[in-house]
XYZ file of N, CA and C in Angstrom:
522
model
N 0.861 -1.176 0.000
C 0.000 0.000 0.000
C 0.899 1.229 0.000
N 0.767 2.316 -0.869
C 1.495 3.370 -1.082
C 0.680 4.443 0.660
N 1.821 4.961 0.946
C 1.967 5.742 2.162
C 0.880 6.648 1.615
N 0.867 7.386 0.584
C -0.386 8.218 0.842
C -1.305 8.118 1.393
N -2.163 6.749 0.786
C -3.482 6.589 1.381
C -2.847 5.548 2.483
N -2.309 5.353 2.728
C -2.116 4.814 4.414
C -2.249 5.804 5.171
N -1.492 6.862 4.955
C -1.853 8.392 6.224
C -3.406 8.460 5.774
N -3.663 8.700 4.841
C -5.226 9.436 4.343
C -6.084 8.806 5.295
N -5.848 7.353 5.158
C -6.997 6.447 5.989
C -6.668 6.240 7.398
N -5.139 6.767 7.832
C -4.573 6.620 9.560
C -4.777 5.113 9.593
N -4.063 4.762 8.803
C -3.672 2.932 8.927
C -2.333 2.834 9.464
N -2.673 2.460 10.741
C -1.026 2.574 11.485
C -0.312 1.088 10.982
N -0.822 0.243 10.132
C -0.227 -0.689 9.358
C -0.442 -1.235 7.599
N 0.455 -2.005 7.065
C 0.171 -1.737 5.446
C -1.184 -3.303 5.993
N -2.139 -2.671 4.288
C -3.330 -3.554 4.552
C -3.052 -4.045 3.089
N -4.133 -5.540 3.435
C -3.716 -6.364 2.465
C -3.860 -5.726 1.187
N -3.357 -6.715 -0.139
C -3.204 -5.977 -1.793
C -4.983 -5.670 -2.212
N -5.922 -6.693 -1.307
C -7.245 -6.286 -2.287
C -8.152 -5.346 -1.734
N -7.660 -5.156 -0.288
C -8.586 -4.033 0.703
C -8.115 -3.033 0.462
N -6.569 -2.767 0.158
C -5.838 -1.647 -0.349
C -6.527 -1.344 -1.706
N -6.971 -1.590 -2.524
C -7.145 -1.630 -4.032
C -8.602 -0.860 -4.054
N -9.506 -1.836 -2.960
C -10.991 -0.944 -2.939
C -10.897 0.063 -2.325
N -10.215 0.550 -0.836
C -9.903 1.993 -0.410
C -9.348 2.521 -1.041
N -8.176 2.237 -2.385
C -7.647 3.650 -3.028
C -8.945 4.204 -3.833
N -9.484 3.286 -4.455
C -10.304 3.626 -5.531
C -11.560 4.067 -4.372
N -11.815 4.015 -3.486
C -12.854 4.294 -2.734
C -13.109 5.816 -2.484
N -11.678 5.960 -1.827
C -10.875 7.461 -1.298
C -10.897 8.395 -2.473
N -10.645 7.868 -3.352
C -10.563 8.606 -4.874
C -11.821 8.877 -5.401
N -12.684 8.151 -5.494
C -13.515 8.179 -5.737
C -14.447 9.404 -4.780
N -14.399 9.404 -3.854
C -14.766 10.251 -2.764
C -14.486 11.233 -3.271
N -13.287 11.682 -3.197
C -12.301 12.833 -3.114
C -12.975 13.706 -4.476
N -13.145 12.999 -5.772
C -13.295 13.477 -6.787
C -14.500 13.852 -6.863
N -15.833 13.006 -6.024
C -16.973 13.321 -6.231
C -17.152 14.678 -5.513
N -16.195 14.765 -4.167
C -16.031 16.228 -3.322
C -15.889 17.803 -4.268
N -14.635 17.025 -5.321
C -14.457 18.437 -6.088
C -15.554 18.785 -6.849
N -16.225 17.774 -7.479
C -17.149 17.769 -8.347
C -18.286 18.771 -7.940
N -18.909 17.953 -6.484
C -19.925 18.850 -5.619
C -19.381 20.230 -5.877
N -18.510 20.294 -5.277
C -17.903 21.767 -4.887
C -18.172 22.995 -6.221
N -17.993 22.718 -7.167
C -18.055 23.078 -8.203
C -19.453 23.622 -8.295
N -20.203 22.535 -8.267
C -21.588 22.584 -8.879
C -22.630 22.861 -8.132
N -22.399 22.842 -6.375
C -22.922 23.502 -5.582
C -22.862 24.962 -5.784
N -22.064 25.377 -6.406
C -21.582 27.282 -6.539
C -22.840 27.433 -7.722
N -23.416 26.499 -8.349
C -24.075 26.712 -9.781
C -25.622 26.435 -8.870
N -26.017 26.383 -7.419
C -27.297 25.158 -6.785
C -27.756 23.880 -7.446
N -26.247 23.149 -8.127
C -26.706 21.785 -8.983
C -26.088 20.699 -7.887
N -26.625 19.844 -7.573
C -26.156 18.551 -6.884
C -25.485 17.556 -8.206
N -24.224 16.512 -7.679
C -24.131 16.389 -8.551
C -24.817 14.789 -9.282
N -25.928 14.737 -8.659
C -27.473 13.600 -9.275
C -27.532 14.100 -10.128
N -28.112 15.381 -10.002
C -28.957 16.400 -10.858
C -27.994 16.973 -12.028
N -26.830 16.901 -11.599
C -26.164 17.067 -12.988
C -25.819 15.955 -13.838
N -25.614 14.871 -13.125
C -25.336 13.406 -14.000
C -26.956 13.075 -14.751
N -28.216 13.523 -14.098
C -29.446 13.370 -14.959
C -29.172 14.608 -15.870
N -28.915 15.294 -15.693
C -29.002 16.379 -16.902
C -28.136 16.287 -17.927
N -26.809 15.650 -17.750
C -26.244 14.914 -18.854
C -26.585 13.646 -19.504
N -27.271 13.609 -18.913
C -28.211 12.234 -19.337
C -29.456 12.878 -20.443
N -30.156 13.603 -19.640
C -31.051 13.519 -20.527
C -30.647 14.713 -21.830
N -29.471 15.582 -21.813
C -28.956 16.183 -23.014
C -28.710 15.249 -24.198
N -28.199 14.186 -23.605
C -27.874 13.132 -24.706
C -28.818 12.670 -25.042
N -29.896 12.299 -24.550
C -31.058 11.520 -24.683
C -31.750 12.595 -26.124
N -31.371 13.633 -26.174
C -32.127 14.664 -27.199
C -33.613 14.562 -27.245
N -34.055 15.327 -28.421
C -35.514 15.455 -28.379
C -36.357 14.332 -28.112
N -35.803 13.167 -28.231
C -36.855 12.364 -28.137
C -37.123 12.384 -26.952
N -36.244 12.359 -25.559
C -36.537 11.977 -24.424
C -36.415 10.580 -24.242
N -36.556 10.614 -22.441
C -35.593 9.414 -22.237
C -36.627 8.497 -20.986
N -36.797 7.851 -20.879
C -38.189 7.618 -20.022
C -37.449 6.997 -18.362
N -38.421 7.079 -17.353
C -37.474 7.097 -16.131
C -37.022 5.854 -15.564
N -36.956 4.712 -16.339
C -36.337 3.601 -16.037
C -34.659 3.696 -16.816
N -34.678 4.629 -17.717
C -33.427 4.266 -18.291
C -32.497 5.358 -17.976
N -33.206 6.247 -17.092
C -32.281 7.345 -16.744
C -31.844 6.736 -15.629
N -32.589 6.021 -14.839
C -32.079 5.011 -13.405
C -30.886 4.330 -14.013
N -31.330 3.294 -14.688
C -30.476 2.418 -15.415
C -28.560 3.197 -16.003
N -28.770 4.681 -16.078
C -27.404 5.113 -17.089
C -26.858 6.019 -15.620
N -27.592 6.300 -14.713
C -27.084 7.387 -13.345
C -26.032 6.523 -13.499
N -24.896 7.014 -12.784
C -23.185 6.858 -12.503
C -23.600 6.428 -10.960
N -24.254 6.360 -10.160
C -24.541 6.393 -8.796
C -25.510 5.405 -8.574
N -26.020 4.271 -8.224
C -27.619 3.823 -7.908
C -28.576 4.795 -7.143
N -29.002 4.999 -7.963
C -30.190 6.302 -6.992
C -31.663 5.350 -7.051
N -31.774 5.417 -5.931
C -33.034 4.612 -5.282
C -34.804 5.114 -5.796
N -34.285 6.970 -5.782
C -35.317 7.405 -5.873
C -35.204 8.470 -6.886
N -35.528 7.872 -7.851
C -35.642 8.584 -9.281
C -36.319 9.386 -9.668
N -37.659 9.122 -9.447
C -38.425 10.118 -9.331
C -38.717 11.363 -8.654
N -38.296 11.323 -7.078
C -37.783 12.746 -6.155
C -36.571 13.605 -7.584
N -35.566 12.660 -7.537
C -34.528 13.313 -8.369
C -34.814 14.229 -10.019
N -35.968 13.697 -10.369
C -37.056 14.141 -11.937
C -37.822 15.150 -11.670
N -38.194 15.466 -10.340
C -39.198 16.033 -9.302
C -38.543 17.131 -9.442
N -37.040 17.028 -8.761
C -36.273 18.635 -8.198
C -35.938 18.893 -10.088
N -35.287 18.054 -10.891
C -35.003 18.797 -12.326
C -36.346 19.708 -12.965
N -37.543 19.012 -12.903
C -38.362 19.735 -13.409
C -39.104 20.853 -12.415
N -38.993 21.260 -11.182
C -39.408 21.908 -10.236
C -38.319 22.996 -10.571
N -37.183 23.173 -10.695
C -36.124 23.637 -11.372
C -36.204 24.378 -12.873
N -37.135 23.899 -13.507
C -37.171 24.213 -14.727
C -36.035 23.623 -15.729
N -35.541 22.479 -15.337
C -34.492 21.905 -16.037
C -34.792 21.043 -17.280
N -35.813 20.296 -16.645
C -36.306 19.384 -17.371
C -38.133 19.154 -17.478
N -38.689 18.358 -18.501
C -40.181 18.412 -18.490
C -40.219 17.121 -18.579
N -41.147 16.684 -18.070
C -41.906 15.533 -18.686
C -42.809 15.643 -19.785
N -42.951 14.810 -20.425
C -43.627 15.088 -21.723
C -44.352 13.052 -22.541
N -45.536 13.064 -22.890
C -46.415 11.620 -22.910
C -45.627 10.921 -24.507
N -45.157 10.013 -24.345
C -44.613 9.369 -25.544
C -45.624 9.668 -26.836
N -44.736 9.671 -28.120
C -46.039 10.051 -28.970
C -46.225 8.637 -29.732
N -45.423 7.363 -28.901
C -46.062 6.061 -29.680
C -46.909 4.882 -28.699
N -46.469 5.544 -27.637
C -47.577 4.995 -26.304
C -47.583 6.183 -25.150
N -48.667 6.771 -24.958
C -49.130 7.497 -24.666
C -48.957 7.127 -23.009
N -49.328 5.752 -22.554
C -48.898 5.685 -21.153
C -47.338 5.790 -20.827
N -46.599 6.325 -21.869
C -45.014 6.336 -20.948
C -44.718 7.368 -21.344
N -44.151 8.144 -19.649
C -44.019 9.708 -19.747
C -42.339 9.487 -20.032
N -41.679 10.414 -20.573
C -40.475 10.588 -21.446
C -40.209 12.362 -20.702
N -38.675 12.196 -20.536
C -38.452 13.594 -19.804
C -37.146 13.763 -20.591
N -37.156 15.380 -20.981
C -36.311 15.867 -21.956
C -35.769 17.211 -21.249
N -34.681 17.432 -21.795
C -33.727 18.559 -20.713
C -34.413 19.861 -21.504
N -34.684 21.081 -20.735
C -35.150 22.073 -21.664
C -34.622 23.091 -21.228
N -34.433 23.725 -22.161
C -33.448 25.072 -22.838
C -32.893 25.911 -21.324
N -33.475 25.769 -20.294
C -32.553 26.069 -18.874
C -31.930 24.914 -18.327
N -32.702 23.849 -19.025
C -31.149 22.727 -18.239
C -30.076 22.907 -18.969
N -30.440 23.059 -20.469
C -28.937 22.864 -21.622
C -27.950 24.260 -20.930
N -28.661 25.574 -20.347
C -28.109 27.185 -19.576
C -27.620 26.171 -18.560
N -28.087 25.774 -17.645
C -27.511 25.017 -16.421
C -26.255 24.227 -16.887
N -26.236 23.233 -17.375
C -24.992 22.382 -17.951
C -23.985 23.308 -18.825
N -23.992 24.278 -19.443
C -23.419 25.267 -20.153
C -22.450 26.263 -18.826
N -23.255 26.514 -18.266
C -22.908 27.521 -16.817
C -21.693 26.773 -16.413
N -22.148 25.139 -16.125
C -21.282 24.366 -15.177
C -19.331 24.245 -15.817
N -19.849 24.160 -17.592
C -19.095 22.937 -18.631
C -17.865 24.308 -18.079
N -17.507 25.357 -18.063
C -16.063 25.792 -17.898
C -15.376 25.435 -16.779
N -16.031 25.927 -15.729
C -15.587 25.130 -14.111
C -14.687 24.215 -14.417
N -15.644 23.268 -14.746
C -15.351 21.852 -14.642
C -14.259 21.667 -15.740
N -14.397 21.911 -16.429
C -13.387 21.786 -17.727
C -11.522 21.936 -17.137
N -11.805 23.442 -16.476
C -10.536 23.437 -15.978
C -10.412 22.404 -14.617
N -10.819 22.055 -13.892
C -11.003 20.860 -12.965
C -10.132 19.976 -13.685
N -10.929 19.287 -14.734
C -10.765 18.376 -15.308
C -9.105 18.390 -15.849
N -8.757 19.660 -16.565
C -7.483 19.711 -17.363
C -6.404 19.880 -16.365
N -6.791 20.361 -15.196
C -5.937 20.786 -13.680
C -5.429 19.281 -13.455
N -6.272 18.161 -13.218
C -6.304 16.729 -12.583
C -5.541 15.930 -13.986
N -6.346 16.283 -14.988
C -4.761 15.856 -16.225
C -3.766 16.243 -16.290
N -3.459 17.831 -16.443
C -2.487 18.089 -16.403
C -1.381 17.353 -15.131
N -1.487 17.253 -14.070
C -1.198 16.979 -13.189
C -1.321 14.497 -12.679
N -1.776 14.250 -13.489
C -1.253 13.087 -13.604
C -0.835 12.511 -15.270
N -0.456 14.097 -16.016
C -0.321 13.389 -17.167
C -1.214 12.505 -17.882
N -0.608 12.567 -19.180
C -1.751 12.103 -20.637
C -1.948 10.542 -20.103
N -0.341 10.228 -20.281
C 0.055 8.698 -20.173
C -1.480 7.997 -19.036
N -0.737 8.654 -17.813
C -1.063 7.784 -16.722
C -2.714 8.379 -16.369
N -3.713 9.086 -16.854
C -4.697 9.218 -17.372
C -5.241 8.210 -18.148
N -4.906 8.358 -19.362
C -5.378 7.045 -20.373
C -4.929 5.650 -19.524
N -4.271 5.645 -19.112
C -4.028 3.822 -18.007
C -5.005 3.809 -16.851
N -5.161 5.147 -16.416
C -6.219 5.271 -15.246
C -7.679 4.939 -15.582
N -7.547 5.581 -16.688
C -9.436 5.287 -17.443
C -9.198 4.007 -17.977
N -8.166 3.009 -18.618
C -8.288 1.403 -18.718
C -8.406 1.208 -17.779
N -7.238 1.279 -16.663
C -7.779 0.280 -15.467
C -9.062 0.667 -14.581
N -9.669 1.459 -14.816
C -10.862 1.941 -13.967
C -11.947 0.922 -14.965
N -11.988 0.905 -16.588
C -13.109 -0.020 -16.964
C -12.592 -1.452 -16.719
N -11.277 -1.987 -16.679
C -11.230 -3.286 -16.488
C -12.031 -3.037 -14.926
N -11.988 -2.889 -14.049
C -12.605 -2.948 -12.822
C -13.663 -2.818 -12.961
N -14.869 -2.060 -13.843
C -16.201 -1.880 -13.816
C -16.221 -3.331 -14.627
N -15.914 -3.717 -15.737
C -16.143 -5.165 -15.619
C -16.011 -6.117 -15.178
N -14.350 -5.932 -14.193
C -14.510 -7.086 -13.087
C -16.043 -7.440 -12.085
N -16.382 -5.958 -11.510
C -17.174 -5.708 -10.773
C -18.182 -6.163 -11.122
N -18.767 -5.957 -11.781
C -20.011 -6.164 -13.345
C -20.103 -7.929 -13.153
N -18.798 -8.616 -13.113
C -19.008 -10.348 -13.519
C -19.228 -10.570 -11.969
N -19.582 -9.663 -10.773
C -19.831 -10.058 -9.355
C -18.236 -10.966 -8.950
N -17.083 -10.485 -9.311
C -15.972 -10.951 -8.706
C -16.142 -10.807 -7.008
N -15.950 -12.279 -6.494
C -16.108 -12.558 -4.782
C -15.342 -13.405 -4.607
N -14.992 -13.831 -3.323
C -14.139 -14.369 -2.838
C -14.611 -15.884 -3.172
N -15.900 -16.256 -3.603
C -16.426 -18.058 -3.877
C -16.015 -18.182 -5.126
N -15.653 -17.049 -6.393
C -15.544 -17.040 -7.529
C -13.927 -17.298 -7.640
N -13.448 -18.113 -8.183
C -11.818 -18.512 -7.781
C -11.439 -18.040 -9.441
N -11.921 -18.171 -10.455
C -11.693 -17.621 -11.810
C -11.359 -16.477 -11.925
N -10.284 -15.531 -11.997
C -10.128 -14.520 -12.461
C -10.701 -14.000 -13.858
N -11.247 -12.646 -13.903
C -11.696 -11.989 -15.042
C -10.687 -11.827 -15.855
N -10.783 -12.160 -16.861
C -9.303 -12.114 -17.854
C -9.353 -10.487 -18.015
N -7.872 -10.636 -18.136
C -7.272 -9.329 -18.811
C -7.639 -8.465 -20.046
N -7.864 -7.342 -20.304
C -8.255 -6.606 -21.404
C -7.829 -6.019 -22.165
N -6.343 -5.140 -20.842
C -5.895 -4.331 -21.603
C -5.043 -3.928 -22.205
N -4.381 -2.901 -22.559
C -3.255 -2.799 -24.133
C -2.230 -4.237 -24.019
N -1.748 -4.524 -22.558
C -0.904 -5.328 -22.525
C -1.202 -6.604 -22.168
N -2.358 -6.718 -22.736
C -2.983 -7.908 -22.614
C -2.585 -9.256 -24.097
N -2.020 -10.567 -23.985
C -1.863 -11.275 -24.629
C -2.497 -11.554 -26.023
């Protein structure tokens, strides 16, 4: 375990290679969602409400209906609908009745969410180029492989009954 996150976490001893592996990425994970808030609290955006609003920008005119905005959140959010509630109470987003089945409501980002996400995109931008600049191109692009080999480890329910390792993926992979 690298001394950083040993002080970070006040581990007065080194911890094993796989508990070490989920607290770095844990801590990090934290840490980044902190800056993130920070940012977007200065804008009154949480950052749910901004991961749905990039959601449903992409989703475009058609709209995106509220099982699949659950389904694409970066976060498990339990309660989707509170979260659809504050975007459109906000004026961010509308709901609006499918025009090929009429029982499924479809919610589309509107022209103050696209102002809202616009407001946010410089902030963050330099955030973003600050945290590259500062671990480099290289070890960036290795950070974003090894972060998806792990969402697919994670993904195949890797546990301690599962003795098969998830094969390897990446560049230096066989």
């Amino acid at each position: 375990m690298g001394h950083v996150l040993q002080y970070r976490i006040g581990a007065s001893r080194p911890l094993p290679p796989g508990e070490a592996l989920v607290l770095a990425v844990t801590v990090a994970a934290g840490d980044l969602g902190a800056m993130l808030d920070e940012v977007l609290s200065a804008y009154g955006i949480t950052p749910r409400q901004y991961n749905a609003l990039r959601i449903l920008r992409g989703a475009g005119a058609p709209g995106i209906s509220h099982g699949e905005i659950g389904r694409r959140l970066l976060a498990r959010a339990p309660d989707v609908t509170r979260l659809m509630d504050q975007l459109v109470a906000n004026g961010w987003a509308a709901r609006v009745r499918s025009d090929i089945d009429a029982r499924v409501v479809l919610h589309r980002i509107t022209d103050r969410g696209v102002e809202a996400l616009s407001a946010v995109a410089t902030p963050l931008d330099e955030r973003y180029a600050l945290l590259r600049a500062r671990l480099g191109a290289q070890s960036s692009e290795s950070l974003v492989a090894l972060c998806e080999e792990l969402i697919v480890a994670v993904a195949h329910h890797v546990r301690a009954t599962d003795a098969s390792p998830v094969p390897h993926t990446g560049p230096d992979s066989p």
